Amino acid sequence: MLSRRGFLAATGAALAAVPPAWAEIGAPAFVAAAREADGAHALFGLRDDGQIAFRVPLPDRGHAAAAHPVRAEAVGFARRPGTFALVLDCAEGRVLHRLDTPEGRHFYGHGVFVDGGRILATTENDIATGEGRIGLWDAANGYARLDEIASGGIGPHEITRLSDDTLVVANGGIRTHPDHGRDKLNLDTMRPNLAYLVEGRVVETAELADPKLSIRHIAARADGTVAIGLQSQRDPSERVPLLATHRRGAAARTYGADLAATCAGYVGSVAWSGDGRRVAITAPRGARAVLFTEGDDTPEIVHRPDICGVAPTASGLAFTDGTGGVLTDRGAAKHALSWDNHLVAIRG
Amino acid sequence: MRYLPTVLAAFALGALTAGPLAADVDAALDEHVLPRMERLAEATATLADAPCEADALRPAFAGAAAAWAGVSHLTLGPAEESGRARAVLFWPDERDSTARGLRLLEQQGPEAWTPEAIARASVAARGLGALERLIFERDAAPCALTLALADDLAATAAAIRDGWTGGFADLMRDPGGPGNTRFLTAGEAEAALFTSLMTGLELVADQRLGRPLGSFDDPRPRAAELWRAGVSQAMVVESLTALRELAGLLAPAPRTTAALDAAIAQAARLDDPAFAGVADPSGRFRVEALQTAVCEARNIAGDEIGGALGVRAGFNSADGD
């Protein structure tokens, strides 16, 4: 590998392409992918009042994005089973790098920056065995593939980090194979888990009592409590919890069974509010988001058609939906586009 | 009831572009939704006020069932709050939950037949489904239970009406208004009404007709909606009539209204009040033909009205990731 000095010399021209800090482009609050009215796809930056801060074209429909903690740089993942991701310069609106999965792997659609933005971790499928992998990419040096580690389960989907850089992986438990698109190949034997990874090794996993609830989307609070948005693989009308919370060393707790029918057993995203007092799940098939507050048994419902994206604001929550709506605690906006599944907060 | 989540501070939304063609939301509310919600409240109140005799209760029950059929497509807002729609009519009821729930209420005895206790009971034991069994199979006995269930139904219907008149209609009339996160633009209110139209047509084709039809080898006449009361066919006619009314208010839709007029006439001609005919080939053929006509009307409405309003299907709800 090149030394830092050698790298600088070798890529002098490319160095100028390192994007500025988020603060220098007006400190947008979120990134989210969307389909535009003419059918084109793009990654957008959003301000905390819901207005658009920037737009970077994408070649195809995106799923989630990962925002660099410092640089105005975001990684857009193709929908699964995609084999590429694009690193975007959000200041200049251009592609900086293209990440291709190694032979025999594909992305599952999510990733997260760790180590102060020096490493990007991505959820991947080892196609031959179905084992989940976490790809590690050198975000400080042109996104070279550094390594990969076991995710601790099958079908890793969303990945996030705790404040000490522990990686947390939602191993959805569902095996897929790109030859069969999104077909679920192991519903009878699925065993999802939530895995904690430290220094490349699984140090703890947590399972729920019901293995038919796919652990798919997660969000971590500052104190390390992980909220889990569930997707039932049972009949959509069956009474099952939709939300779980877990903290290392403790048992998972579940919530929201009364809501399963109206949400069709399907959670699209999950987020803690900025102040950590509430947790929200979105249910696009129920056209609603459900907000749980600690110590309050009656959850609050936000009705929006095709609502799916949710992310923390400074103290509250923001939502995006497939009809172009953005709701934040600073305002609301309606754009002539369809927001894709996930809204990602830029932590700066 | 909170339509304005506290998470979202009050805000004002600037002027926003409307859809390609603006449906008249006010007209749909004033000429369709609100009068029909009032009718439901009145019809259920009439049922609750009827003397506890089968002869008096039966026509009142039919009136309440018809009024419900005329609004059952309006699942948005007050009807979906607190599961009210299911409390008005728990149907389809594949596991016969109504029988079980009703048995439980009877076992609990008269002390459990208060408005508070009934409101806490399983939704399967409430509403038109439970009343149908008492009124049409048991001569309304025990009377105190019949009256308590009728009172509960009237209260639910009144709560739905009050939800519309006391806030939800105003939310639809004032899209983008301060604190109105439910409807950000006029187009969203139109789309919600259009969704109700499409949901209603699917409900008729897939449930009201599809349930009793079952399959050719396994027709299910006793899966028909409120078949004991013999109002299944009347509910289809009522529902289609209401949907035709809504279609005509949403957009100039000559093809849709013509298709629905034809379907309504076909439904009215059936002469098969409880869809018992699905079990014999000729009767079945006529119900199937009606189902086909409703599906066609739905496709035409999607094309004609959905096209005019510029409404598209869900982006994320269909993605599944």
XYZ file of C-alpha atoms in Angstrom:
669
model
C 0.000 0.000 0.000
C 1.165 3.524 -0.698
C 2.347 5.636 2.179
C 0.372 8.770 2.839
C 3.174 10.820 1.256
C 3.412 8.510 -1.761
C -0.350 8.559 -2.142
C -0.381 12.344 -2.110
C 2.294 12.496 -4.770
C 0.603 9.901 -6.925
C -2.797 11.485 -6.813
C -2.005 15.150 -6.681
C -4.695 15.996 -9.199
C -7.341 13.904 -7.520
C -6.560 15.455 -4.173
C -8.203 18.665 -5.231
C -11.371 16.621 -5.557
C -11.718 15.976 -1.821
C -15.018 17.629 -0.964
C -15.204 20.458 1.552
C -16.768 19.993 4.980
C -20.566 19.839 5.275
C -20.421 23.134 7.143
C -18.934 24.796 4.087
C -21.885 23.884 1.891
C -24.468 25.254 4.283
C -24.660 22.336 6.738
C -27.511 20.314 5.227
C -29.238 18.133 7.804
C -30.093 14.995 5.810
C -29.490 13.052 2.643
C -32.116 10.955 0.881
C -32.517 9.367 -2.528
C -35.582 10.080 -4.631
C -37.223 9.447 -7.966
C -37.936 12.640 -9.841
C -41.079 13.415 -11.785
C -39.448 12.475 -15.100
C -38.358 9.089 -13.740
C -34.711 10.044 -13.115
C -33.100 9.264 -9.770
C -30.951 11.498 -7.605
C -29.522 11.869 -4.137
C -30.685 15.011 -2.364
C -29.457 17.000 0.571
C -32.207 18.435 2.753
C -32.105 21.316 5.197
C -33.719 20.993 8.593
C -36.805 22.860 7.334
C -37.381 20.298 4.588
C -36.061 22.390 1.696
C -33.595 20.937 -0.778
C -29.946 21.857 -0.255
C -28.321 19.940 -3.112
C -28.961 17.335 -5.783
C -26.584 14.739 -7.223
C -27.845 12.585 -10.106
C -27.885 8.794 -9.634
C -27.888 6.256 -12.466
C -30.680 4.157 -10.939
C -33.012 3.832 -7.989
C -31.170 4.113 -4.696
C -31.961 2.543 -1.361
C -30.102 4.125 1.522
C -27.125 6.428 1.710
C -24.271 6.795 4.171
C -23.140 10.325 4.940
C -19.519 11.025 5.767
C -19.304 12.585 9.238
C -17.092 15.462 8.103
C -16.690 15.803 4.348
C -19.608 16.716 2.100
C -19.534 13.210 0.768
C -22.217 10.530 0.663
C -22.296 6.942 -0.501
C -25.404 5.934 -2.383
C -26.228 2.231 -2.482
C -28.169 0.617 -5.279
C -31.191 -1.412 -4.290
C -30.350 -4.967 -3.345
C -28.990 -7.126 -4.822
C -26.811 -4.340 -6.234
C -23.117 -4.824 -6.695
C -22.075 -1.189 -6.746
C -22.237 1.955 -4.693
C -21.269 5.484 -5.636
C -19.302 7.924 -3.536
C -20.710 11.348 -4.303
C -19.204 14.792 -3.885
C -22.199 16.672 -2.542
C -20.561 20.055 -3.104
C -19.786 19.586 -6.775
C -22.520 17.068 -7.580
C -20.284 14.466 -9.128
C -19.206 10.881 -8.618
C -15.889 10.605 -6.780
C -15.551 6.839 -6.628
C -17.412 3.743 -7.572
C -17.399 0.831 -5.147
C -17.783 -2.612 -6.707
C -18.287 -5.605 -4.468
C -15.647 -8.320 -4.818
C -16.502 -11.415 -6.830
C -19.159 -13.476 -5.074
C -20.577 -10.600 -2.990
C -23.377 -8.113 -3.355
C -24.486 -5.154 -1.269
C -27.614 -5.265 0.874
C -28.201 -1.513 0.594
C -26.819 0.044 3.789
C -23.482 1.243 5.121
C -22.017 3.411 7.856
C -18.840 5.417 8.389
C -16.714 4.620 11.444
C -13.370 5.702 12.851
C -14.095 9.379 12.340
C -14.976 8.782 8.701
C -11.839 6.872 7.818
C -13.614 3.563 7.203
C -16.888 2.733 5.489
C -18.591 -0.494 6.600
C -21.157 -2.075 4.247
C -23.596 -4.979 4.604
C -23.015 -7.697 2.011
C -24.035 -11.204 1.042
C -21.565 -14.029 0.494
C -23.620 -15.370 -2.376
C -22.257 -18.928 -2.323
C -22.886 -19.582 1.370
C -25.538 -16.981 2.194
C -23.437 -15.845 5.163
C -23.623 -12.140 5.919
C -20.434 -10.137 5.522
C -19.391 -6.624 6.454
C -17.160 -5.039 3.832
C -14.616 -2.521 5.066
C -13.505 0.224 2.730
C -10.712 2.765 3.143
C -12.571 6.051 2.979
C -9.359 7.930 3.701
C -7.658 6.482 0.633
C -9.899 6.306 -2.358
C -12.216 3.658 -0.924
C -9.931 0.717 -1.488
C -11.342 -2.544 -0.165
C -9.556 -3.159 3.137
C -11.096 -6.312 4.471
C -14.315 -8.078 5.250
C -15.658 -9.655 8.414
C -18.548 -11.951 9.327
C -21.769 -10.112 10.129
C -22.839 -12.792 12.598
C -25.887 -13.939 10.674
C -27.743 -14.212 7.379
C -29.094 -11.305 5.373
C -27.478 -8.311 7.107
C -29.462 -5.204 6.153
C -28.990 -1.985 8.102
C -25.740 -1.315 9.935
C -25.048 1.432 12.431
C -22.480 2.357 15.067
C -22.493 3.107 18.771
C -20.595 6.115 20.076
C -17.556 3.921 20.831
C -17.551 2.677 17.198
C -19.016 -0.712 18.060
C -20.709 -1.829 14.858
C -24.322 -2.964 15.184
C -25.761 -5.126 12.418
C -29.365 -6.105 11.725
C -29.008 -9.662 10.452
C -32.468 -10.013 8.927
C -32.187 -13.778 8.819
C -33.590 -14.103 5.333
C -31.412 -15.777 2.759
C -31.620 -14.489 -0.797
C -29.681 -15.284 -3.929
C -29.258 -12.851 -6.812
C -30.286 -15.593 -9.256
C -33.690 -15.486 -7.565
C -34.025 -11.729 -7.158
C -35.581 -10.929 -3.788
C -37.111 -14.382 -3.255
C -36.878 -15.467 0.376
C -35.214 -18.854 0.411
C -35.299 -19.915 4.063
C -38.482 -18.618 5.698
C -39.000 -21.912 7.537
C -35.630 -21.810 9.238
C -34.895 -18.075 9.469
C -33.188 -16.891 12.654
C -32.569 -13.167 12.606
C -30.343 -11.502 15.156
C -28.876 -8.212 16.199
C -25.080 -8.487 16.259
C -22.514 -6.252 17.961
C -19.050 -6.215 16.403
C -15.898 -4.903 18.077
C -12.538 -4.941 16.321
C -13.858 -7.162 13.586
C -15.403 -9.819 15.822
C -18.943 -10.534 16.895
C -18.997 -9.899 20.642
C -22.716 -10.287 21.299
C -25.878 -11.279 19.476
C -29.481 -10.836 20.516
C -32.522 -12.691 19.213
C -36.232 -12.153 19.674
C -38.650 -14.827 20.868
C -40.336 -14.961 17.449
C -37.883 -15.939 14.669
C -40.374 -14.891 11.972
C -39.792 -11.223 12.765
C -37.002 -10.043 10.504
C -34.610 -7.680 12.291
C -34.138 -5.309 9.447
C -33.742 -1.644 10.353
C -31.982 -0.288 13.402
C -31.055 2.978 15.058
C -28.783 3.545 18.044
C -29.283 6.087 20.805
C -26.348 7.861 22.436
C -26.534 5.548 25.478
C -26.188 2.465 23.265
C -29.846 1.438 23.241
C -30.675 0.055 19.808
C -34.172 0.405 18.364
C -35.162 -2.314 15.907
C -37.847 -1.985 13.228
C -39.347 -5.399 12.477
C -40.793 -6.955 9.347
C -43.122 -9.848 9.999
C -42.875 -12.861 7.733
C -46.208 -14.067 9.047
C -49.602 -13.106 7.670
C -49.747 -9.272 7.558
C -52.805 -9.247 9.829
C -51.167 -11.311 12.564
C -50.611 -9.691 15.945
C -46.846 -9.328 16.265
C -44.618 -6.622 17.711
C -43.255 -4.074 15.259
C -40.573 -2.471 17.400
C -37.938 -3.887 19.734
C -35.243 -2.238 21.800
C -32.038 -3.829 22.987
C -29.050 -2.825 25.023
C -25.907 -4.895 25.344
C -26.103 -7.373 28.158
C -29.870 -7.009 28.568
C -32.884 -8.798 27.114
C -34.721 -7.292 24.165
C -38.098 -5.673 24.755
C -40.867 -5.523 22.163
C -43.617 -3.004 21.463
C -46.473 -2.237 19.143
C -48.343 -5.548 18.717
C -51.653 -3.645 18.703
C -50.499 -1.843 15.586
C -49.449 -4.836 13.518
C -52.647 -5.094 11.491
C -52.883 -1.408 10.592
C -49.179 -1.386 9.686
C -49.446 -4.661 7.721
C -46.656 -6.102 9.885
C -44.083 -4.089 8.017
C -41.728 -1.413 9.284
C -39.761 0.546 6.690
C -37.416 2.586 8.903
C -36.710 3.383 12.524
C -35.111 6.364 14.271
C -34.649 7.875 17.717
C -35.559 11.514 18.155
C -32.609 13.838 18.550
C -33.248 14.159 22.287
C -33.494 10.373 22.612
C -36.888 10.537 24.297
C -38.903 9.090 21.447
C -38.495 6.380 18.884
C -40.383 6.328 15.598
C -41.131 3.517 13.175
C -42.560 4.093 9.722
C -45.133 1.810 8.097
C -45.519 2.709 4.414
C -48.117 -0.040 3.934
C -50.181 1.470 6.711
C -49.552 5.053 5.540
C -48.450 6.022 9.031
C -45.549 6.496 11.378
C -45.853 5.467 15.007
C -44.033 7.413 17.728
C -43.351 5.783 21.072
C -42.432 7.882 24.078
C -40.758 6.327 27.086
C -43.283 5.948 29.877
C -46.316 6.649 27.668
C -48.404 3.645 26.662
C -50.293 5.451 23.922
C -48.167 5.883 20.833
C -48.663 8.887 18.612
C -49.611 8.354 14.960
C -48.472 10.513 12.038
C -50.554 9.844 8.940
C -48.839 10.312 5.579
C -49.252 8.347 2.374
C -46.286 6.069 1.614
C -44.284 7.415 4.565
C -40.986 5.575 4.950
C -37.957 7.765 5.699
C -37.309 8.865 9.285
C -34.253 10.432 10.915
C -33.408 12.455 14.002
C -33.284 16.252 13.963
C -31.399 18.221 16.620
C -34.041 17.330 19.180
C -36.948 15.759 17.309
C -37.718 13.745 14.204
C -38.059 14.230 10.464
C -40.012 12.120 7.968
C -40.089 11.711 4.189
C -42.671 9.966 2.036
C -43.195 8.627 -1.449
C -45.451 11.540 -2.407
C -42.651 14.071 -1.910
C -43.591 15.243 1.563
C -40.984 16.197 4.160
C -42.061 16.794 7.754
C -39.595 18.141 10.280
C -39.952 19.904 13.582
C -38.882 23.086 11.792
C -41.421 22.906 8.997
C -42.892 20.892 6.176
C -42.382 20.856 2.439
C -43.764 19.062 -0.559
C -41.483 18.330 -3.489
C -42.384 17.004 -6.927
C -40.555 13.739 -6.364
C -40.855 10.414 -4.556
C -38.569 10.040 -1.546
C -37.016 6.622 -1.404
C -37.033 4.344 1.646
C -34.530 6.088 3.885
C -33.758 9.494 5.292
C -30.226 9.733 6.679
C -29.128 12.363 9.174
C -25.776 14.008 8.605
C -23.997 13.967 11.925
C -21.591 16.800 11.963
C -58.033 12.463 19.036
C -54.926 14.173 17.797
C -54.454 14.788 14.117
C -51.704 17.266 14.753
C -48.807 15.415 16.282
C -47.014 17.321 18.975
C -43.711 16.292 17.408
C -44.408 18.741 14.620
C -44.489 22.315 15.682
C -47.027 24.572 14.052
C -45.829 25.978 10.780
C -47.196 27.608 7.704
C -46.662 26.068 4.337
C -46.142 28.267 1.328
C -48.121 28.094 -1.881
C -47.775 24.733 -3.509
C -48.571 23.457 -6.942
C -51.792 21.528 -7.354
C -52.286 18.398 -9.444
C -52.890 18.468 -13.187
C -56.623 18.810 -12.569
C -58.096 20.021 -9.317
C -60.874 17.822 -7.987
C -63.531 19.634 -6.036
C -62.737 18.477 -2.514
C -65.379 20.799 -1.052
C -68.049 19.281 -3.265
C -66.982 15.745 -2.391
C -67.178 16.619 1.307
C -70.424 18.588 1.176
C -72.342 16.429 -1.282
C -70.942 13.011 -0.506
C -68.966 12.469 2.691
C -70.755 14.635 5.235
C -74.374 13.870 4.243
C -73.606 10.177 4.141
C -71.911 10.289 7.540
C -74.970 12.108 8.883
C -77.172 9.424 7.372
C -75.134 6.712 9.105
C -75.456 8.483 12.432
C -79.218 8.898 11.951
C -79.841 5.353 10.738
C -77.961 3.830 13.649
C -79.769 6.168 16.065
C -83.069 4.978 14.580
C -81.991 1.409 15.206
C -81.045 2.257 18.776
C -84.397 3.956 19.338
C -86.467 1.116 17.894
C -88.546 -0.937 20.328
C -87.038 -4.282 21.194
C -89.151 -6.331 18.816
C -87.799 -8.169 15.830
C -90.412 -6.661 13.491
C -89.397 -3.149 14.426
C -85.686 -3.828 14.582
C -85.327 -5.595 11.246
C -86.142 -2.691 8.911
C -84.119 -0.355 11.123
C -81.195 -2.761 10.925
C -81.450 -2.872 7.113
C -81.387 0.930 7.076
C -78.264 1.050 9.217
C -76.538 -1.596 7.093
C -77.341 0.326 3.913
C -76.062 3.563 5.442
C -72.826 1.832 6.387
C -72.426 0.405 2.870
C -72.639 3.984 1.614
C -69.607 5.107 3.663
C -67.536 1.975 4.163
C -65.092 3.137 1.482
C -64.274 6.240 3.562
C -61.702 4.459 5.692
C -59.518 7.529 6.099
C -59.624 9.687 9.185
C -62.311 9.238 11.838
C -63.349 5.729 10.727
C -59.826 4.355 11.128
C -59.270 6.062 14.475
C -59.499 3.577 17.339
C -60.664 0.815 14.980
C -64.130 2.392 14.614
C -64.831 0.929 11.169
C -64.308 -2.566 12.549
C -66.539 -1.750 15.498
C -69.349 -0.791 13.110
C -69.020 -4.010 11.142
C -66.553 -6.771 11.895
C -66.533 -8.467 8.512
C -65.095 -10.575 6.922
C -65.114 -12.830 9.959
C -63.366 -15.986 8.850
C -62.963 -17.475 12.306
C -66.486 -16.706 13.469
C -65.105 -14.342 16.063
C -68.449 -12.581 16.311
C -70.130 -15.743 17.635
C -67.380 -16.221 20.206
C -67.349 -12.587 21.276
C -71.116 -12.497 21.598
C -71.097 -15.695 23.677
C -68.574 -14.127 26.010
C -70.686 -10.984 26.410
C -73.736 -13.113 27.215
C -71.814 -15.165 29.756
C -70.664 -11.997 31.464
C -74.312 -11.131 32.022
C -76.282 -7.883 32.198
C -73.623 -6.111 34.198
C -71.371 -6.229 31.157
C -74.032 -4.741 28.901
C -73.289 -1.144 29.728
C -71.975 1.318 27.137
C -68.569 1.389 28.852
C -68.238 -2.395 28.991
C -69.416 -2.890 25.413
C -66.987 -0.272 24.158
C -64.184 -2.270 25.787
C -65.364 -5.631 24.398
C -63.793 -7.299 21.368
C -64.758 -5.419 18.198
C -66.008 -8.739 16.822
C -68.742 -8.757 19.476
C -69.912 -5.240 18.593
C -71.693 -3.542 15.758
C -73.869 -4.769 12.926
C -72.470 -8.325 12.902
C -73.421 -9.021 16.518
C -76.764 -7.243 16.173
C -77.587 -9.259 13.060
C -77.334 -12.508 15.002
C -79.490 -11.258 17.863
C -82.144 -9.625 15.689
C -82.407 -12.199 12.904
C -81.622 -15.443 14.713
C -82.827 -14.861 18.255
C -85.710 -12.432 18.078
C -83.562 -9.767 19.691
C -83.113 -11.669 22.957
C -81.723 -10.836 25.422
C -83.263 -7.484 24.855
C -80.949 -5.563 27.143
C -77.950 -6.806 25.192
C -79.524 -5.953 21.833
C -80.279 -2.435 22.994
C -76.827 -1.987 24.504
C -75.180 -3.089 21.259
C -77.436 -0.795 19.241
C -76.560 2.121 21.524
C -72.878 1.332 21.146
C -73.210 1.199 17.360
C -75.005 4.546 17.314
C -72.277 6.042 19.506
C -69.553 4.765 17.187
C -71.357 6.147 14.135
C -71.851 9.487 15.871
C -68.146 9.581 16.764
C -67.210 9.005 13.116
C -69.565 11.764 11.985
C -68.309 14.115 14.672
C -64.739 13.371 13.665
C -65.519 14.508 10.148
C -67.532 17.583 11.042
C -65.326 18.475 13.999
C -61.970 18.633 12.292
C -61.142 16.101 9.630
C -63.187 17.723 6.859
C -61.504 21.024 7.690
C -58.096 19.395 7.360
C -59.068 18.301 3.847
C -60.380 21.761 3.000
C -57.248 23.510 4.216
C -54.284 21.574 2.856
C -50.961 23.112 3.784
C -52.609 25.128 6.537
C -50.879 25.749 9.854
C -50.120 22.456 11.553
C -51.837 20.404 8.838
C -49.315 17.650 8.221
C -51.975 15.227 7.063
C -52.669 17.128 3.831
C -49.797 19.274 2.622
C -51.331 20.144 -0.744
C -54.743 20.171 -2.390
C -53.498 17.260 -4.492
C -53.057 15.160 -1.367
C -56.656 15.655 -0.281
C -57.794 14.738 -3.800
C -55.556 11.678 -3.818
C -56.987 10.545 -0.486
C -60.536 10.711 -1.865
C -59.437 8.946 -5.031
C -57.870 6.212 -2.892
C -61.198 5.857 -1.080
C -62.940 5.389 -4.408
C -60.500 2.701 -5.512
C -60.545 0.996 -2.098
C -64.332 0.946 -2.208
C -64.454 -0.634 -5.656
C -61.948 -3.262 -4.570
C -63.985 -3.905 -1.427
C -67.075 -4.611 -3.535
C -65.300 -6.848 -6.049
C -62.946 -8.744 -3.733
C -64.954 -8.918 -0.528
C -68.645 -8.173 -0.940
C -68.832 -10.313 -4.090
C -65.585 -12.279 -3.919
C -66.126 -13.721 -0.430
C -69.438 -15.478 -1.177
C -68.244 -16.510 -4.640
C -65.262 -18.344 -3.199
C -64.250 -20.723 -5.965
C -66.388 -22.698 -8.376
C -65.741 -25.894 -6.415
C -66.148 -24.198 -3.074
C -68.791 -21.454 -3.174
C -69.271 -19.738 0.186
C -72.777 -18.245 0.392
C -72.435 -17.978 4.177
C -69.410 -15.781 3.769
C -71.657 -13.093 2.270
C -71.873 -9.821 4.155
C -74.759 -9.848 6.665
C -76.443 -12.741 4.860
C -78.613 -13.604 7.879
C -80.297 -10.252 7.465
C -80.571 -10.761 3.712
C -78.988 -7.385 2.963
C -75.871 -8.527 1.066
C -77.177 -7.540 -2.335
C -78.650 -4.266 -1.070
C -75.269 -3.358 0.415
C -73.579 -3.914 -2.945
C -76.132 -1.654 -4.629
C -75.742 1.002 -1.929
C -71.983 0.851 -2.051
C -71.791 1.111 -5.838
C -74.274 3.985 -5.789
C -72.155 5.875 -3.280
C -68.974 5.191 -5.248
C -70.603 6.417 -8.432
C -71.574 9.593 -6.606
C -67.993 10.111 -5.436
C -66.522 9.367 -8.874
C -68.704 12.014 -10.463
C -67.570 14.591 -7.909
C -63.853 13.888 -8.211
C -63.395 14.553 -11.908
C -65.335 14.667 -15.144
C -65.471 10.897 -15.533
C -68.073 9.881 -18.120
C -66.564 6.453 -18.745
C -66.348 5.624 -15.042
C -69.866 6.762 -14.229
C -71.260 4.900 -17.243
C -69.478 1.723 -16.158
C -70.773 2.154 -12.615
C -74.333 2.894 -13.783
C -74.258 -0.371 -15.690
C -72.884 -2.241 -12.674
C -75.523 -0.723 -10.376
C -78.307 -1.804 -12.730
C -76.804 -5.264 -12.914
C -76.578 -5.476 -9.121
C -80.143 -4.287 -8.667
C -81.426 -6.932 -11.106
C -79.805 -9.841 -9.272
C -82.785 -10.705 -7.068
C -80.497 -12.605 -4.731
C -80.635 -10.731 -1.391
C -78.124 -12.919 0.499
C -76.120 -14.199 -2.494
C -77.360 -17.723 -1.805
C -77.360 -18.163 -5.578
C -73.569 -18.413 -5.752
C -73.939 -22.114 -4.988
C -75.826 -22.882 -8.197
C -74.298 -22.411 -11.657
C -76.733 -19.881 -13.138
C -76.890 -17.740 -9.999
C -73.158 -17.900 -9.712
C -72.680 -16.789 -13.283
C -74.680 -13.618 -12.642
C -72.728 -12.696 -9.522
C -69.463 -13.370 -11.344
C -70.598 -11.166 -14.216
C -71.292 -8.379 -11.718
C -67.859 -8.859 -10.166
C -66.279 -8.567 -13.612
C -68.236 -5.376 -14.266
C -67.045 -3.848 -10.972
C -63.428 -4.779 -11.750
C -63.781 -3.139 -15.129
C -65.222 -0.020 -13.555
C -62.290 0.036 -11.175
C -59.797 -0.159 -14.026
C -61.598 2.582 -15.903
C -61.660 4.786 -12.793
C -57.955 4.228 -12.213
C -57.243 5.246 -15.756
C -59.737 8.060 -16.181
C -59.851 9.676 -12.723
C -56.367 8.661 -11.556
C -54.996 9.966 -14.841
C -56.912 13.234 -14.592
C -55.730 13.837 -11.027
C -52.181 12.681 -11.681
C -52.217 10.156 -8.856
C -49.606 7.415 -8.775
C -49.373 4.196 -6.813
C -47.176 3.867 -3.693
C -43.429 4.038 -4.175
C -42.162 2.593 -0.902
C -45.171 0.554 0.155
C -44.639 -1.606 -2.930
C -40.851 -1.820 -2.606
C -40.497 -4.046 0.424
C -36.937 -3.616 1.636
